[in-house]
XYZ file of C-alpha atoms in Angstrom:
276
model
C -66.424 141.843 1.061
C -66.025 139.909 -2.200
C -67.214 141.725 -4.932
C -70.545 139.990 -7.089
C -69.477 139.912 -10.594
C -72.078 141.248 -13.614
C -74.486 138.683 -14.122
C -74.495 137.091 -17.961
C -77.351 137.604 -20.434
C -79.500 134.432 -21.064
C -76.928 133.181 -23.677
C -74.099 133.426 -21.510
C -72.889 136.911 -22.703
C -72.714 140.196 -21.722
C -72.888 143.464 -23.600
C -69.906 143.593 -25.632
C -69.865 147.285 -26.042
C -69.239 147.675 -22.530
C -66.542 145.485 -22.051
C -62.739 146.589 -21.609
C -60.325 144.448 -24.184
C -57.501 143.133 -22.236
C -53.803 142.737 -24.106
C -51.796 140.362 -21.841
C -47.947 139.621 -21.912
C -46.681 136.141 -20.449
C -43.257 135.947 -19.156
C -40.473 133.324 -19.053
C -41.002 132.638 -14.805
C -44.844 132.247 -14.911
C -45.725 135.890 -14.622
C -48.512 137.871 -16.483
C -48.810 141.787 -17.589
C -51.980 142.951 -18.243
C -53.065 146.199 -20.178
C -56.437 147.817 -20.454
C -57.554 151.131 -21.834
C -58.387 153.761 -18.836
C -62.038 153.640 -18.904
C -62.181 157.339 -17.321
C -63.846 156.546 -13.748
C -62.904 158.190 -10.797
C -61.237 156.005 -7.755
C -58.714 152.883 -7.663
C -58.791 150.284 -10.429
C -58.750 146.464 -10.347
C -57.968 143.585 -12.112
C -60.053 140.860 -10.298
C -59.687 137.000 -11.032
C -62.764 135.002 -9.722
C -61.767 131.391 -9.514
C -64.602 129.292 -10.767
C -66.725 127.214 -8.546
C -64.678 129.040 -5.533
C -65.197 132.593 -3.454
C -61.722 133.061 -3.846
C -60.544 135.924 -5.934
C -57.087 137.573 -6.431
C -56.749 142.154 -6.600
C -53.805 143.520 -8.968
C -54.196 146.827 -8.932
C -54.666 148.778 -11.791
C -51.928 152.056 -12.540
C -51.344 153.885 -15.654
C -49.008 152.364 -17.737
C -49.021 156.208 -20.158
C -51.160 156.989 -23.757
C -54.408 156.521 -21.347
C -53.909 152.994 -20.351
C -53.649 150.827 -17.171
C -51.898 148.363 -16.314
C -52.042 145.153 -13.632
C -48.993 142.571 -12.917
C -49.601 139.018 -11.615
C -45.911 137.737 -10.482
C -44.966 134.110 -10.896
C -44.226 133.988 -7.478
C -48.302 134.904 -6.748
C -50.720 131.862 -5.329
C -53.050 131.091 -7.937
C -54.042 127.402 -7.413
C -54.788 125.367 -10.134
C -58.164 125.969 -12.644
C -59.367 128.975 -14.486
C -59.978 132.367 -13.413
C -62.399 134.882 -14.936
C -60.778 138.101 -15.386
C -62.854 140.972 -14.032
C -62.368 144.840 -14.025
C -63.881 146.967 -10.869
C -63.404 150.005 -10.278
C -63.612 151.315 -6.349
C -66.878 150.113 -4.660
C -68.172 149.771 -8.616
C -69.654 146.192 -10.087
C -67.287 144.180 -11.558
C -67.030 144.323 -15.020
C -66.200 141.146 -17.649
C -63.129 141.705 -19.617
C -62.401 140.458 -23.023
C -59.311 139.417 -24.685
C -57.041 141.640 -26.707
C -53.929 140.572 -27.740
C -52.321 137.637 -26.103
C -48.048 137.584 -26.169
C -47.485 134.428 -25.111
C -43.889 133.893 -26.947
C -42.209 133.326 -23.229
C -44.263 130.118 -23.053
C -42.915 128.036 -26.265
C -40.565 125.335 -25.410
C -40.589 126.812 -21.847
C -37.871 125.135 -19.757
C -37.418 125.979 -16.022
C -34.671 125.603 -14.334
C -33.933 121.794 -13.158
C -33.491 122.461 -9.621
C -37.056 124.469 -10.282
C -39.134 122.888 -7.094
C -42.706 124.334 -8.206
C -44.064 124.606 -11.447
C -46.604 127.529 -12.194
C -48.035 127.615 -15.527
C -50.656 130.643 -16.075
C -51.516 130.614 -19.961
C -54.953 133.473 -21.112
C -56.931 132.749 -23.103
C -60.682 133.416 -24.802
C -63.436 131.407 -23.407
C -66.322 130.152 -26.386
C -68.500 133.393 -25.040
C -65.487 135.737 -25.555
C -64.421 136.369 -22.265
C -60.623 136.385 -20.491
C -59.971 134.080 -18.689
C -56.597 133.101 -16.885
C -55.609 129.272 -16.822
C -53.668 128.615 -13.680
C -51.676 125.179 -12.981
C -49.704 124.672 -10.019
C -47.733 121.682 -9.085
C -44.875 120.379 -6.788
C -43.633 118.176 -7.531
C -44.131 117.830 -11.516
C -43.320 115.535 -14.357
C -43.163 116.766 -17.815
C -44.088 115.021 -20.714
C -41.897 115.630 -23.960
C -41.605 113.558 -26.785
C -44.399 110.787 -27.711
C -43.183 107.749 -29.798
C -45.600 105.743 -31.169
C -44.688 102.573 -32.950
C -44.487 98.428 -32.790
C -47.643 98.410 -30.296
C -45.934 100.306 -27.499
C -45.570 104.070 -26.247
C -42.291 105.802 -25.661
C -42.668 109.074 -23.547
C -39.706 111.242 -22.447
C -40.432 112.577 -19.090
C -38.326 115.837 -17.070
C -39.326 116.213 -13.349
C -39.038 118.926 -11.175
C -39.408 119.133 -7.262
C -37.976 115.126 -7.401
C -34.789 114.065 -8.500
C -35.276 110.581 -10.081
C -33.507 107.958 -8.301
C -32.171 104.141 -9.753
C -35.785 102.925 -8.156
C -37.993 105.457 -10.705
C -40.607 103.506 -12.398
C -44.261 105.002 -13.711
C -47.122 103.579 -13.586
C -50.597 103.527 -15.486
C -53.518 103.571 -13.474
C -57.721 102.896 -14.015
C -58.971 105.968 -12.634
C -62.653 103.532 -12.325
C -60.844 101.374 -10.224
C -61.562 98.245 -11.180
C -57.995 96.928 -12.986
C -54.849 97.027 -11.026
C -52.179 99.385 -11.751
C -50.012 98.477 -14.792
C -45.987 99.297 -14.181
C -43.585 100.426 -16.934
C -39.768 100.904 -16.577
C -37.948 103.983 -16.850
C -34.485 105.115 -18.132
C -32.236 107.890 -18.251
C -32.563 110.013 -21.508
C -29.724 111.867 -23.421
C -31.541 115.487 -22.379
C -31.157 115.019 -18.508
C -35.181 113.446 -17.956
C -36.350 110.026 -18.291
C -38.190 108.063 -20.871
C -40.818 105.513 -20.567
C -42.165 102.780 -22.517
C -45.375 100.393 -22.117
C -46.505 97.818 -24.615
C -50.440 98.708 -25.352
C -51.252 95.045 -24.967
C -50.108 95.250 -21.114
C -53.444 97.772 -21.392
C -56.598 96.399 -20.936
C -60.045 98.164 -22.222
C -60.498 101.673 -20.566
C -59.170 104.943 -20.060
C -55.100 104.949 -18.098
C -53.470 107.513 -16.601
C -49.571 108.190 -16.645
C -48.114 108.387 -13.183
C -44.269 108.671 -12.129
C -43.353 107.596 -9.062
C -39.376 109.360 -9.242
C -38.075 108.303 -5.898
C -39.853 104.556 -6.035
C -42.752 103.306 -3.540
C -41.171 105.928 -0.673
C -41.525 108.416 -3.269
C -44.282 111.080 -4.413
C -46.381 110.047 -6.956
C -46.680 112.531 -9.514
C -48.941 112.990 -12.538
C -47.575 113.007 -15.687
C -48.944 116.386 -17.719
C -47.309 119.055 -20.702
C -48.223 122.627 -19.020
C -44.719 124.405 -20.038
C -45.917 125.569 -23.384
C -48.763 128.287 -24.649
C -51.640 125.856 -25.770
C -54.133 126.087 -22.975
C -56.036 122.981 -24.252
C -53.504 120.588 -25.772
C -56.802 117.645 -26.363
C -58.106 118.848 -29.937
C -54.655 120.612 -30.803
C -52.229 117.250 -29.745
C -54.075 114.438 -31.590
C -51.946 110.805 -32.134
C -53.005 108.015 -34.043
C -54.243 104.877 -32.837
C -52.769 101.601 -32.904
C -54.099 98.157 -33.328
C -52.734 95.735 -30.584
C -53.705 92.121 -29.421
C -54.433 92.220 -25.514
C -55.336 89.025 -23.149
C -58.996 89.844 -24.063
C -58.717 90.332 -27.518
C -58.128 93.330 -29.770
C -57.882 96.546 -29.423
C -56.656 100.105 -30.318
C -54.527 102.439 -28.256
C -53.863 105.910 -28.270
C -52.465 108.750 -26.058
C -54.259 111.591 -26.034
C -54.545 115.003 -23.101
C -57.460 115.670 -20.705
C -58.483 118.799 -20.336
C -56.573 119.443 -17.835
C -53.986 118.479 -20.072
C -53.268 115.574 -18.175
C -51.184 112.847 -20.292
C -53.667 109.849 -20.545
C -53.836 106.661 -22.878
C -57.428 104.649 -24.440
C -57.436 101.278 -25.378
C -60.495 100.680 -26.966
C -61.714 96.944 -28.023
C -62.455 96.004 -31.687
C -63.846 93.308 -33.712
């Protein structure tokens, strides 16, 4: 039976006093370590992640790690599909307990780079949520594109791209896309880099009005299509930490200014918003 987790208070918190700090370690494959402080009940231990908006969950057990603490391992090789899981602590047939965030090490994750012929990506990155919870965020993807470098200058955007799960072949193109629909897909060459990925460009004033996503289609039209995104670092949400400046551009309907920027699912994006 899935356990209920503690309901919140009416501000969305619960009683800090009783909840466990949690110091979690991040390793070079995707893994995590977590640590909490033995809280003295009798019968097994858990670490639970609660996926949000889901009944699925995920047990590591809990086992003592010495000086009166416990300790739970979450392998890279583990299925945690993509989003963000609330990190619980229950102990035997107990109520599951909110944990809190102690110390994060999440040095592994800087500059990550997996091996090439890496054919899934897992990126699991902790972190605090606004209330002070832990929470895990999960990303899993196969195949994956990269994004690197951003260039930003003479009305266009340069973006170096490494793929994994899809060797690029001579047809690789990408290709920016209206997720409303309405405008047709806008195609951009790609080329062969001097680190072993590709890099992009598109001219802004290809771009009409509206929000574009960055797609790269390795293999051509036979291909996967795969979204562009930077997970292989430690910033959960690259949006207000990643900022680029905007650039005014003549389009067919007039001007405008362009910018990349991240979704919150740290999806690589670009606006083109019309001026006067």
């Amino acid at each position: 039976m899935t356990p209920t987790p503690r309901q919140s208070t009416r501000d969305g918190q619960e009683d800090r006093i009783t909840l466990p700090r949690t110091d979690c370690v991040a390793d070079f494959a995707g893994g995590l370590t977590f640590e909490i402080a033995d809280p003295g009940e009798s019968g097994p231990a858990h670490l639970v992640l609660f996926l949000r908006d889901s009944d699925r969950t995920v047990r590591l057990p809990l086992t003592p790690a010495g000086d009166g603490r416990l300790r739970a391992a979450l392998p890279s090789s583990a299925d945690l599909p993509e989003g963000r899981w609330d990190a619980y602590l229950q102990v035997a047939d107990g109520e599951p307990s909110r944990l809190t965030p102690g110390v994060n090490d999440l040095r592994s994750l800087v500059d990550r780079a997996p091996s090439a012929t890496a054919d899934r990506i897992s990126a699991r990155i902790p972190y605090g949520t606004k209330h002070g919870n832990l929470t895990v965020r999960s990303w899993e993807r196969s195949p994956h594109a990269e994004a690197g470098e951003l260039l930003i200058g003479d009305g266009r955007l340069e973006a170096s791209v490494r793929t994994y799960g899809a060797e690029p072949t001579s047809d690789a193109y990408a290709e920016f896309t209206d997720p409303a629909g309405p405008a047709p897909a806008v195609r951009a060459d790609v080329s062969p880099d001097d680190r072993g990925g590709l890099r992009l460009t598109v001219a802004y004033g290809d771009l009409r009005p509206g929000d574009w996503e960055l797609w790269l289609r390795p293999r051509g039209e036979s291909g996967p299509r795969v979204r562009i995104a930077r997970l292989l670092d430690d910033v959960v949400d690259k949006h207000p930490v990643f900022v680029y400046p905007r650039t005014r551009v003549e389009t067919e309907r007039g001007p405008a200014e362009a910018e990349p920027y991240y979704t919150g699912d740290n999806d690589l994006s670009v606006r083109v918003v019309a001026v006067s």
